[in-house]
Coordinates of C-alpha atoms and ligand atoms in Angstrom, one line a residue:
Chain A
M1451 CA 0.1 0.0 0.0
P1452 CA 1.5 3.3 -1.2
V1453 CA 1.6 6.0 1.4
V1454 CA 0.2 8.2 -1.3
S1455 CA -0.7 7.6 -4.9
I1456 CA -1.2 10.4 -7.5
T1457 CA -3.2 10.1 -10.7
G1458 CA -3.7 12.4 -13.7
L1459 CA -3.1 15.5 -11.4
K1460 CA -3.4 18.9 -13.5
K1461 CA -3.5 22.5 -12.5
R1462 CA -3.7 25.5 -14.4
F1463 CA -3.2 29.1 -13.2
K1464 CA -5.4 31.4 -15.7
E1465 CA -3.9 30.7 -19.1
Q1466 CA -1.0 28.8 -18.2
E1467 CA -1.3 25.0 -17.7
V1468 CA 1.4 24.4 -15.1
I1469 CA 1.1 20.9 -14.1
K1470 CA 0.0 18.7 -17.2
G1471 CA -1.0 15.3 -15.6
L1472 CA 1.2 13.9 -13.1
D1473 CA 1.1 10.1 -12.1
F1474 CA 3.3 8.5 -9.5
Q1475 CA 3.3 6.8 -6.3
L1476 CA 5.1 6.8 -3.1
N1477 CA 5.7 3.6 -1.0
E1478 CA 6.2 3.4 2.7
G1479 CA 9.9 4.3 3.9
K1480 CA 11.0 5.4 0.4
C1481 CA 12.5 8.6 -0.8
I1482 CA 11.8 10.4 -3.8
A1483 CA 13.2 13.5 -5.3
L1484 CA 11.3 15.9 -7.5
L1485 CA 13.9 17.4 -9.6
G1486 CA 13.4 20.4 -12.0
A1487 CA 14.6 23.6 -13.2
N1488 CA 12.9 26.8 -11.8
G1489 CA 9.5 27.1 -12.7
A1490 CA 9.3 23.4 -13.6
G1491 CA 6.2 23.0 -11.1
K1492 CA 7.6 21.4 -8.1
T1493 CA 6.3 23.9 -5.7
T1494 CA 3.0 23.8 -7.2
T1495 CA 3.0 19.7 -7.0
L1496 CA 4.1 19.8 -3.6
K1497 CA 1.6 22.3 -2.5
M1498 CA -1.2 20.2 -4.0
L1499 CA 0.0 17.4 -2.1
A1500 CA -0.1 19.4 1.2
G1501 CA -3.6 20.4 0.4
L1502 CA -2.7 24.1 0.1
V1503 CA -3.5 24.3 -3.7
K1504 CA -6.6 22.4 -5.1
P1505 CA -6.0 20.6 -8.5
D1506 CA -8.0 21.1 -11.3
S1507 CA -8.0 17.5 -11.8
G1508 CA -6.7 14.1 -10.9
S1509 CA -6.6 12.4 -7.5
I1510 CA -4.2 12.3 -4.5
V1511 CA -5.2 9.2 -2.4
Y1512 CA -3.4 9.0 1.0
E1513 CA -3.0 5.7 2.9
G1514 CA -5.7 6.6 5.4
G1515 CA -8.3 6.7 2.7
E1516 CA -10.5 9.5 1.6
K1517 CA -12.3 10.1 5.0
A1518 CA -9.4 10.4 7.4
D1519 CA -7.8 13.8 7.7
F1520 CA -4.5 13.0 5.7
R1521 CA -2.8 16.1 7.3
R1522 CA -2.0 13.6 10.2
F1523 CA 0.2 11.6 8.0
I1524 CA 2.2 14.3 6.3
G1525 CA 4.8 16.9 7.4
Y1526 CA 5.7 19.7 5.2
L1527 CA 8.2 22.4 4.7
P1528 CA 7.3 25.2 2.2
Q1529 CA 10.1 26.6 0.0
F1530 CA 10.4 29.8 1.7
P1531 CA 9.1 28.9 5.4
V1532 CA 7.7 31.9 7.3
F1533 CA 6.8 31.6 10.9
Y1534 CA 5.4 33.7 13.9
E1535 CA 8.4 36.1 14.1
W1536 CA 7.5 37.0 17.9
M1537 CA 7.6 33.4 19.1
T1538 CA 11.1 31.6 20.1
G1539 CA 11.9 28.6 18.1
R1540 CA 11.1 26.3 21.2
E1541 CA 7.6 28.0 21.3
F1542 CA 6.9 27.4 17.7
L1543 CA 7.9 23.8 17.7
E1544 CA 5.7 23.1 20.8
Y1545 CA 2.9 25.0 19.2
A1546 CA 3.2 22.9 15.9
G1547 CA 3.4 19.7 17.9
Q1548 CA 0.2 20.4 19.9
L1549 CA -1.5 21.1 16.9
A1550 CA -0.6 18.2 15.2
G1551 CA -2.0 16.4 18.3
L1552 CA 0.9 15.6 20.6
P1553 CA 0.0 16.1 24.3
K1554 CA 1.8 19.0 25.7
A1555 CA 4.6 17.1 27.5
E1556 CA 5.4 15.1 24.4
A1557 CA 5.6 18.2 22.4
K1558 CA 7.7 19.6 24.7
D1559 CA 10.2 16.5 24.5
R1560 CA 10.0 16.5 20.9
A1561 CA 10.6 20.0 20.2
K1562 CA 13.7 19.6 22.5
D1563 CA 15.2 16.7 20.7
L1564 CA 14.5 18.2 17.4
L1565 CA 16.1 21.5 18.3
E1566 CA 19.4 19.4 18.9
L1567 CA 18.8 17.3 16.1
T1568 CA 18.7 20.3 13.7
G1569 CA 21.5 22.1 15.4
I1570 CA 19.5 25.3 16.8
S1571 CA 19.2 24.5 20.3
E1572 CA 21.5 27.2 21.1
A1573 CA 19.0 29.8 19.5
K1574 CA 16.0 28.2 20.9
N1575 CA 14.9 30.8 23.2
R1576 CA 15.4 33.7 20.9
R1577 CA 12.7 35.3 18.9
I1578 CA 12.3 33.7 15.4
G1579 CA 12.6 37.1 13.9
K1580 CA 16.3 37.3 15.0
Y1581 CA 17.1 33.8 13.0
S1582 CA 19.2 33.8 10.1
G1583 CA 17.7 32.2 6.9
G1584 CA 19.6 28.6 7.4
M1585 CA 18.2 28.7 11.1
K1586 CA 14.6 29.3 9.9
Q1587 CA 15.0 26.5 7.3
R1588 CA 16.1 24.0 10.2
L1589 CA 13.3 25.1 12.1
G1590 CA 11.2 24.3 9.3
I1591 CA 12.4 20.8 8.9
A1592 CA 11.9 20.3 12.7
Q1593 CA 8.2 21.4 12.7
A1594 CA 7.6 19.3 9.8
I1595 CA 8.7 16.1 11.4
I1596 CA 7.7 16.9 14.9
H1597 CA 4.6 14.7 14.8
R1598 CA 6.5 11.7 13.2
P1599 CA 4.6 11.7 10.0
R1600 CA 4.6 9.0 7.7
L1601 CA 5.4 11.3 4.5
V1602 CA 7.7 14.2 4.8
M1603 CA 7.4 16.9 2.0
L1604 CA 10.1 19.2 1.6
D1605 CA 10.3 21.9 -0.8
E1606 CA 13.9 22.5 -1.6
P1607 CA 15.3 21.8 1.9
V1608 CA 18.8 22.7 1.1
S1609 CA 18.8 25.5 -1.2
A1610 CA 18.9 28.0 1.2
L1611 CA 21.9 26.7 3.0
D1612 CA 25.8 27.1 3.1
P1613 CA 27.7 24.0 1.9
F1614 CA 28.0 22.9 5.7
G1615 CA 24.3 23.4 6.4
R1616 CA 23.6 21.6 3.3
R1617 CA 25.9 18.7 4.4
E1618 CA 24.1 18.5 7.4
V1619 CA 20.6 18.5 6.2
L1620 CA 21.4 16.1 3.8
E1621 CA 22.8 13.6 6.6
L1622 CA 19.7 14.4 8.6
L1623 CA 17.5 13.3 5.8
N1624 CA 19.6 10.2 5.3
R1625 CA 18.7 9.2 8.9
L1626 CA 15.1 10.6 8.5
K1627 CA 14.7 8.0 5.7
K1628 CA 14.7 5.1 8.1
E1629 CA 11.6 6.5 9.8
T1630 CA 9.4 8.0 7.1
A1631 CA 8.9 8.4 3.3
I1632 CA 10.3 11.4 2.1
L1633 CA 9.5 13.5 -0.9
F1634 CA 11.6 16.5 -1.6
S1635 CA 12.1 18.8 -4.2
T1636 CA 15.6 20.1 -5.6
H1637 CA 16.9 21.4 -8.7
I1638 CA 20.3 19.8 -7.9
L1639 CA 20.7 16.3 -9.0
N1640 CA 23.7 15.6 -7.0
D1641 CA 21.3 16.2 -3.9
A1642 CA 18.8 13.9 -5.2
E1643 CA 21.5 10.9 -5.9
E1644 CA 22.8 11.4 -2.5
I1645 CA 19.6 10.5 -0.5
C1646 CA 16.9 9.2 -2.7
D1647 CA 16.1 6.0 -4.3
E1648 CA 14.1 7.4 -7.1
I1649 CA 13.9 10.3 -9.2
L1650 CA 11.0 12.1 -10.8
F1651 CA 12.3 14.7 -13.3
L1652 CA 9.8 17.3 -14.0
H1653 CA 10.1 19.8 -16.8
G1654 CA 7.4 22.1 -17.9
G1655 CA 4.8 20.6 -15.6
E1656 CA 5.3 17.1 -17.2
L1657 CA 7.3 13.8 -15.9
I1658 CA 9.7 13.4 -18.4
E1659 CA 11.6 10.9 -17.0
S1660 CA 11.2 9.0 -13.5
G1661 CA 12.7 5.6 -12.0
T1662 CA 15.5 4.5 -9.6
L1663 CA 18.8 5.8 -10.0
A1664 CA 20.0 2.5 -11.4
E1665 CA 17.4 2.5 -14.1
L1666 CA 18.2 6.0 -15.0
R1667 CA 21.7 5.2 -15.4
T1668 CA 21.3 2.2 -17.9
R1669 CA 18.6 4.0 -19.8
H1670 CA 20.7 7.1 -20.3
Q1671 CA 24.3 6.8 -19.8
Q1672 CA 26.2 6.7 -22.8
A1673 CA 29.8 5.8 -23.6
K1674 CA 31.8 8.8 -24.0
I1675 CA 35.3 9.5 -25.2
D1676 CA 37.2 12.8 -24.3
L1677 CA 40.1 13.9 -26.5
V1678 CA 42.7 16.6 -26.0
F1679 CA 45.3 17.6 -28.6
K1680 CA 48.1 19.7 -28.4
A1681 CA 46.6 22.4 -30.7
N1682 CA 43.7 22.8 -33.0
T1683 CA 41.6 20.4 -31.1
A1684 CA 38.5 21.9 -33.0
E1685 CA 39.7 20.9 -36.4
Y1686 CA 40.6 17.2 -35.7
A1687 CA 37.5 16.9 -33.6
E1688 CA 35.5 17.8 -36.8
E1689 CA 37.2 15.0 -38.9
I1690 CA 36.8 12.5 -36.1
S1691 CA 33.1 13.2 -35.9
L1692 CA 32.5 11.9 -39.3
L1693 CA 33.6 8.5 -38.1
P1694 CA 30.9 5.8 -37.9
P1695 CA 30.6 5.2 -33.9
V1696 CA 30.2 8.5 -33.1
S1697 CA 26.8 9.9 -32.5
S1698 CA 27.4 13.2 -31.3
M1699 CA 30.3 15.5 -30.6
E1700 CA 30.9 18.6 -28.4
V1701 CA 34.0 21.1 -28.3
N1702 CA 34.8 22.8 -25.0
G1703 CA 37.8 25.0 -25.4
D1704 CA 40.8 22.4 -26.4
S1705 CA 39.0 19.2 -25.3
A1706 CA 36.5 17.5 -27.4
S1707 CA 33.8 14.8 -26.3
F1708 CA 32.4 12.2 -28.5
L1709 CA 29.3 10.1 -27.5
V1710 CA 29.7 6.8 -29.1
N1711 CA 27.5 3.6 -29.6
D1712 CA 30.0 0.8 -29.4
I1713 CA 32.8 1.7 -27.0
E1714 CA 35.3 -1.0 -27.9
K1715 CA 35.0 -0.5 -31.7
A1716 CA 35.2 3.3 -31.2
R1717 CA 38.2 2.9 -29.2
K1718 CA 39.8 0.8 -31.9
I1719 CA 38.8 3.2 -34.9
F1720 CA 39.8 6.5 -32.8
L1721 CA 43.3 5.3 -32.0
T1722 CA 44.1 3.8 -35.4
E1723 CA 43.0 7.0 -37.3
I1724 CA 44.7 9.4 -34.9
A1725 CA 48.1 7.1 -35.1
Q1726 CA 47.9 6.9 -39.1
R1727 CA 47.3 10.7 -39.3
K1728 CA 50.1 11.4 -36.7
W1729 CA 47.8 13.7 -34.8
P1730 CA 49.3 15.2 -31.7
L1731 CA 47.3 13.5 -29.1
V1732 CA 47.7 14.7 -25.4
K1733 CA 44.8 12.9 -23.8
F1734 CA 42.6 10.0 -24.2
E1735 CA 39.7 9.2 -21.9
I1736 CA 36.9 6.8 -21.6
S1737 CA 34.1 7.9 -19.5
R1738 CA 30.3 7.8 -19.4
T1739 CA 28.0 10.6 -19.3
S1740 CA 26.5 11.6 -15.8
L1741 CA 23.1 12.2 -15.3
E1742 CA 23.5 15.5 -14.9
D1743 CA 24.8 15.9 -18.5
V1744 CA 21.5 14.0 -19.6
F1745 CA 19.2 16.3 -17.8
M1746 CA 20.9 19.3 -18.9
K1747 CA 20.3 18.4 -22.4
V1748 CA 16.7 17.5 -21.6
V1749 CA 16.1 21.0 -20.0
K1750 CA 18.0 23.0 -22.9
K1751 CA 15.8 21.4 -25.6
Chain B
M341 CA -11.6 21.2 22.2
K342 CA -7.8 20.8 23.4
Q343 CA -6.8 22.1 20.3
L344 CA -9.1 25.3 20.5
V345 CA -7.3 25.8 23.7
T346 CA -4.0 25.6 22.2
L347 CA -4.9 28.1 19.4
F348 CA -6.7 30.5 21.7
K349 CA -3.6 30.5 24.1
K350 CA -1.5 31.6 21.0
E351 CA -3.7 34.2 20.2
M352 CA -3.7 35.6 23.7
L353 CA 0.0 35.3 23.9
E354 CA 0.5 37.1 20.7
M355 CA -1.7 40.0 21.9
A356 CA 0.6 40.2 25.1
R357 CA 3.7 40.2 23.0
N358 CA 2.5 42.9 20.7
F359 CA 1.3 44.8 23.7
K360 CA -2.4 44.9 22.4
W361 CA -3.6 44.0 26.0
I362 CA -2.1 47.5 26.9
W363 CA -2.7 49.8 24.4
V364 CA -6.2 48.6 23.4
P365 CA -7.9 49.1 26.8
L366 CA -5.7 52.2 27.2
T367 CA -7.3 53.8 23.9
F368 CA -10.6 52.7 25.1
V369 CA -10.5 54.2 28.5
L370 CA -9.0 57.3 26.8
I371 CA -11.6 58.0 24.3
A372 CA -14.4 57.1 26.8
V373 CA -13.3 59.2 29.9
K374 CA -12.6 62.1 27.7
E375 CA -16.1 63.0 27.2
P376 CA -17.6 63.6 30.6
L377 CA -14.1 65.2 31.8
V378 CA -14.2 67.6 28.5
L379 CA -18.1 68.4 29.1
Y380 CA -17.5 69.1 32.5
Y381 CA -14.6 71.4 32.2
L382 CA -15.4 73.1 29.3
P383 CA -16.3 76.4 30.7
Q384 CA -13.0 76.5 32.8
I385 CA -11.2 75.4 29.6
I386 CA -12.3 78.0 27.5
D387 CA -11.8 80.4 30.2
S388 CA -8.2 79.6 30.7
L389 CA -7.6 79.7 27.0
G390 CA -8.7 83.1 27.1
G391 CA -10.1 82.9 23.6
L392 CA -13.2 85.2 24.4
P393 CA -13.6 88.9 23.9
E394 CA -14.1 90.7 26.9
G395 CA -17.7 91.0 27.8
A396 CA -18.9 88.1 25.7
V397 CA -21.0 85.8 27.7
I398 CA -21.5 82.3 26.6
E399 CA -24.1 80.3 28.2
L400 CA -23.3 76.5 28.0
P401 CA -26.2 74.5 28.9
V402 CA -25.1 72.0 31.6
P403 CA -25.2 68.5 30.1
S404 CA -27.2 66.1 32.1
A405 CA -25.4 62.9 33.2
G406 CA -27.2 60.8 30.7
E407 CA -26.0 63.1 27.8
A408 CA -22.3 62.7 29.2
L409 CA -22.3 59.3 29.0
A410 CA -24.2 58.9 25.8
A411 CA -21.2 61.2 24.6
S412 CA -18.9 58.3 25.4
L413 CA -20.8 55.8 23.5
S414 CA -20.9 58.0 20.6
Q415 CA -17.1 58.2 20.8
F416 CA -17.1 54.3 20.8
N417 CA -19.5 54.4 17.6
T418 CA -16.9 56.4 15.6
L419 CA -13.4 55.9 17.1
G420 CA -13.8 52.9 18.9
V421 CA -15.2 51.1 15.9
L422 CA -12.3 52.3 13.8
I423 CA -10.0 50.9 16.4
I424 CA -12.0 47.6 16.4
V425 CA -11.7 47.6 12.8
L426 CA -7.8 48.3 12.8
I427 CA -6.8 45.7 15.0
T428 CA -8.9 42.7 13.6
M429 CA -8.6 43.4 9.9
G430 CA -5.4 41.4 9.7
T431 CA -6.1 38.7 12.1
I432 CA -6.3 36.2 9.3
A433 CA -5.6 37.9 6.3
G434 CA -2.3 38.9 7.6
E435 CA -1.3 35.4 8.6
R436 CA -2.4 34.1 5.3
K437 CA -0.5 36.9 3.3
S438 CA 2.6 36.2 5.2
G439 CA 2.5 32.6 4.7
V440 CA 2.5 31.0 8.4
T441 CA -0.8 29.5 7.5
E442 CA 1.0 27.3 5.0
L443 CA 2.9 25.8 8.1
I444 CA -0.1 25.9 10.7
L445 CA -3.0 24.7 8.3
V446 CA -1.3 21.6 6.9
K447 CA -1.3 20.4 10.5
P448 CA -4.2 18.6 11.2
V449 CA -5.9 21.9 12.6
S450 CA -9.8 22.3 12.7
Y451 CA -10.7 25.1 10.6
A452 CA -13.5 25.9 12.8
G453 CA -11.2 25.9 15.7
F454 CA -8.8 28.1 13.8
V455 CA -11.7 30.5 13.2
T456 CA -13.3 30.2 16.5
A457 CA -10.0 31.1 18.1
K458 CA -9.7 34.3 16.2
W459 CA -12.9 35.3 16.8
S460 CA -13.1 34.7 20.6
S461 CA -9.7 36.2 21.4
S462 CA -10.7 39.4 19.4
M463 CA -14.0 39.3 21.4
M464 CA -12.0 38.9 24.6
L465 CA -9.6 41.8 24.1
I466 CA -12.4 44.2 22.8
W467 CA -15.1 43.4 25.3
F468 CA -12.5 43.8 28.2
S469 CA -11.4 47.2 26.6
Y470 CA -14.9 48.3 26.1
F471 CA -15.9 47.4 29.5
L472 CA -13.2 49.2 31.0
G473 CA -13.7 52.4 29.1
Y474 CA -17.2 52.5 29.4
F475 CA -17.1 51.7 33.2
L476 CA -14.7 54.5 34.0
S477 CA -16.8 56.9 31.9
W478 CA -19.8 56.1 34.0
Y479 CA -17.7 56.5 37.0
Y480 CA -16.4 59.9 36.1
V481 CA -20.0 60.8 35.1
G482 CA -20.9 59.7 38.6
I483 CA -18.4 62.0 40.4
L484 CA -18.6 64.9 38.0
F485 CA -22.7 65.1 37.5
E486 CA -24.5 62.5 39.2
F487 CA -24.6 58.6 39.3
I488 CA -26.5 56.9 36.8
P489 CA -28.0 53.5 38.2
F490 CA -25.6 50.8 37.8
A491 CA -28.3 48.5 36.1
D492 CA -28.7 50.9 33.5
F493 CA -25.1 51.1 32.8
L494 CA -25.1 47.4 32.6
Q495 CA -27.9 47.3 30.3
S496 CA -26.7 49.8 27.9
F497 CA -23.1 48.1 28.1
F498 CA -24.6 44.8 26.9
V499 CA -27.1 46.2 24.2
Y500 CA -24.3 48.3 22.6
G501 CA -21.9 45.5 23.0
I502 CA -24.0 43.5 20.7
W503 CA -23.3 45.8 17.9
L504 CA -19.8 45.9 18.5
T505 CA -19.9 42.0 18.5
L506 CA -21.5 42.1 15.1
I507 CA -18.8 44.5 13.9
I508 CA -16.0 42.1 15.1
T509 CA -17.7 39.0 13.7
I510 CA -18.1 40.9 10.2
V511 CA -14.5 41.6 10.2
I512 CA -13.6 38.2 10.9
L513 CA -15.9 36.8 8.2
L514 CA -14.2 39.1 5.5
N515 CA -11.1 38.0 6.7
T516 CA -11.6 34.5 5.8
F517 CA -11.8 35.4 2.1
I518 CA -9.8 38.6 1.4
K519 CA -6.2 38.3 1.6
S520 CA -5.4 41.9 2.0
S521 CA -5.9 43.3 5.6
G522 CA -6.1 46.7 4.0
A523 CA -9.1 45.6 1.8
V524 CA -10.5 43.7 4.7
G525 CA -10.5 47.3 6.7
F526 CA -11.9 49.3 3.7
I527 CA -14.9 47.0 3.1
S528 CA -15.6 46.6 6.8
I529 CA -15.8 50.4 7.3
G530 CA -17.7 50.7 4.1
I531 CA -20.3 48.2 5.4
I532 CA -20.6 49.9 8.9
I533 CA -21.2 53.4 7.5
I534 CA -23.6 52.4 4.8
A535 CA -25.5 50.1 7.4
T536 CA -25.6 53.1 9.6
L537 CA -26.4 55.7 7.1
L538 CA -29.2 53.5 5.6
S539 CA -30.6 52.6 9.2
T540 CA -30.9 56.1 10.5
S541 CA -32.1 57.7 7.3
L542 CA -34.8 55.0 6.8
S543 CA -35.5 54.1 10.2
H544 CA -39.2 53.7 10.2
L545 CA -38.5 50.8 7.5
L546 CA -35.3 49.3 9.1
A547 CA -36.2 49.9 12.6
W548 CA -34.9 46.3 13.1
S549 CA -31.5 47.1 11.9
P550 CA -28.5 46.2 14.2
A551 CA -26.8 49.7 13.2
L552 CA -29.5 51.3 15.3
L553 CA -28.6 49.7 18.5
S554 CA -26.3 52.6 19.1
A555 CA -29.2 55.0 18.6
Y556 CA -31.5 52.9 21.0
T557 CA -28.9 52.9 23.7
N558 CA -28.5 56.6 23.5
T559 CA -32.1 57.1 23.7
F560 CA -32.2 54.9 26.8
I561 CA -29.4 56.5 28.6
I562 CA -30.6 59.9 28.1
G563 CA -34.4 59.5 28.1
G564 CA -34.8 56.4 30.3
N565 CA -36.5 54.1 28.0
F566 CA -35.6 51.5 25.1
P567 CA -37.9 51.7 22.4
D568 CA -40.1 48.8 21.4
E569 CA -37.9 48.1 18.1
L570 CA -35.0 46.9 20.5
L571 CA -35.9 43.4 20.6
P572 CA -36.2 42.9 16.9
S573 CA -33.0 44.5 16.6
I574 CA -31.3 42.4 18.9
I575 CA -32.7 39.3 17.6
V576 CA -31.6 40.3 13.9
S577 CA -28.1 41.0 15.4
V578 CA -27.7 37.6 17.1
I579 CA -28.8 35.7 14.0
A580 CA -26.3 37.8 12.0
I581 CA -23.7 37.1 14.3
M582 CA -24.3 33.4 14.4
F583 CA -24.7 33.2 10.7
S584 CA -21.6 35.0 10.0
I585 CA -19.7 32.9 12.2
L586 CA -20.8 29.7 10.5
A587 CA -20.3 31.3 7.2
S588 CA -16.8 32.3 8.0
I589 CA -16.0 28.6 9.0
A590 CA -17.5 27.3 5.9
I591 CA -15.9 29.7 3.6
F592 CA -12.6 29.3 5.4
K593 CA -12.7 25.6 5.0
R594 CA -13.2 25.8 1.2
R595 CA -10.5 28.5 0.6
E596 CA -7.3 27.6 -1.0
L597 CA -5.0 28.7 1.4
A598 CA -1.6 29.3 -0.8
Ligands
ATP1126 N1 -0.2 31.5 -7.7 C1 0.4 31.4 -9.0 N2 -0.3 32.1 -10.0 C2 0.0 32.1 -11.3 N3 1.1 31.2 -11.8 C3 1.9 30.5 -10.9 C4 1.4 30.5 -9.3 N4 2.1 29.6 -9.0 C5 3.2 29.3 -9.7 N5 2.7 29.7 -11.0 C6 3.4 29.4 -12.2 O1 3.8 28.0 -12.4 C7 4.9 27.6 -12.7 C8 5.5 26.5 -12.0 O2 5.8 27.3 -10.6 P1 6.4 26.5 -9.3 O3 6.4 27.5 -8.3 O4 5.6 25.3 -9.1 O5 7.8 26.0 -10.0 P2 9.0 25.5 -9.2 O6 9.3 24.1 -10.0 O7 8.8 25.3 -7.7 O8 10.2 26.5 -9.5 P3 11.4 27.0 -8.4 O9 12.5 25.9 -8.7 O10 11.8 28.4 -9.0 O11 10.8 27.1 -7.1 C9 5.6 28.9 -13.1 O12 5.7 29.0 -14.3 C10 4.9 29.9 -12.2 O13 4.9 31.0 -12.8
MG1127 MG1 9.7 26.0 -5.9

C-alpha cells in the first residue's frame, strides 16, 4: 500500500497550464526526489499534495483513505517557510507539535530533541524574527517532522543553506529516511542522488523521466570519449566526428567529447585513425555521461 | 477542544507580546473618559484659553449625566469602531499573506477551531477594553455629574456590546476570504457606514437594523427607555452574528490557502 498515490494530477493558473498530468506513487519508507529547473512545477505539485492548492483534476489518495484527515500523516516544509516572528523557536515547535495532536509534555520533549537534532538548540529561546535564513530552514524541517509523519514533503530544503548546512541537512534526511517516506524537491541532481532511491524529473509541468537511479543510469548513460590535442582540437574533432561510431560531438575549449555507440569499436577506430594521421594527441579518456549531462540536455531542448 | 485551547492561548500570547493588552484598553479608556471630563470642564477650559473677547457671555447648557455618558458611547461608535476594525482586520488575512498559514494549516488543525480562536480572542480583548472604558466613563460621570443607576449602565453596556460583537464578527468573516488586510478594513468600514446611514435615514423601515442599537442605547441613557424596536434589532443582530460565524468557518474550509 503506497503512502500516497497520485493520478492524472493537473493544475492551471489562468492561461498557463502548470502541471500537465502527473502520475506516481510513493511507497512506505521510500525517498523520492522531485527534480526540476525553476518554474518546472515542483512547488505547485508539493502544495497540491499538502492540500494548500486544489488540483483542477486528478486524484491524490493517501494511505488512510478519503475520509481520514490526511494532514495527520504528512509533514510539509514550504520553499520559503514563514513563522510567527514573535515566538521563540522552542515555542513554535511546541505549538506545532500540539496542533499536530501531541500531548503537551510530548510536544515539549520532541521540540527539545528536534532543536538538538537540527542544531539550533542554542537559539531556542530567541525570537524567530532574529533567526538567520539557515536557522529558519532548520526550524522548518523540525516542525515538519515533529509529529512523526509517515510522509515528509520538503520543498528545496537545502537551497538556502551554506555548504556545511547543506551537508548536515542531507545527513539528517538520510537518517530520517529510516523512519518515514520522504518527497523532496531540488534542482540539483547531486542532492537527489545522495539520499533518494527514486527520481521524478519534472520539466514544464510534465514528468519527462522517472525511475530509480540505477534504471536511469542504464537508460541514459552513454559511453563517452574525451580527447585533447596539443593544438587545434576543434579541427581534428571535426574530422573525427565523421567516423562511424560517433553519435554526437561537443567541443569545450581544447577538449572534445564524443558520444559513441560501441565503446570497444570506437576505441579501436579512434586510436588507429589518430596514429595513422599522426595527430598530436595529449589525452584520451573513456568515461560515461553523468545523469546531470543527460538532464541538462533535456532541459535545454 | 484541546486544540481550540492551544489556538486560543497562542492568540492571547500574541496579543500580550505585541502589547495589544495594554494599548487597546488604554485607548478605549481615553476615548471614553475624555467625554465627561471635557463636558464638565469646558467652561474652565475656554476660560483658561482666554479665547473669548471681553464681555462676551457664553451660556453653556449644563449637560445631564445621561448626555455625558451618551457622549462616550458615541465616541465608541466612531473612534472605537475604527480601532476595532484596525486591530482585527489582519488577524487571518495577515497570517495568510505572510505565509505562516502554510505551516499551520497543513497540521491537522480544525478550520472551525482556527476561526473560533481568532473570533473569541478578539472578542475577549475588545469586550475587556470596552468594559473598562465604559465603566470608567460611567464612574466619572457619577463623580462629576450624578450617578446613573448601575443596572442602567449594565443594560446599555450589553445592548451596545451586541453591535460591537457584530462588527468584530463581520471583520472576521471578511478575513476568511480576502487576503489583504487593508481591503478587509476598507470594506468593513464601508459596510458599517452604509448600514448606519441607511438605518438612520430609513429608520421607520429598518427599525430592526443592528446599526440602530447605538441610537437605541443613546435614547435609553438620555431618556430612560428603550424603544419597542429594540428586541427585533437584538434578534436580527444575534442571528447575523451566528450566521457570520458559521459562514466564516464554511468559507475558510473551502478556501485555497496558498
Ligand atoms: N499562484 C500562481 N499564480 C500564477 N502562476 C503561478 C502561481 N504559482 C506558480 N505559478 C506558475 O507555475 C509555474 C510553476 O511554478 P512552481 O513554483 O511550481 O515552480 P518550481 O518548480 O517550484 O520553481 P522554483 O525552482 O523556481 O521554485 C511557474 O511558471 C509559475 O509562474
Ligand atoms: Mg519552487
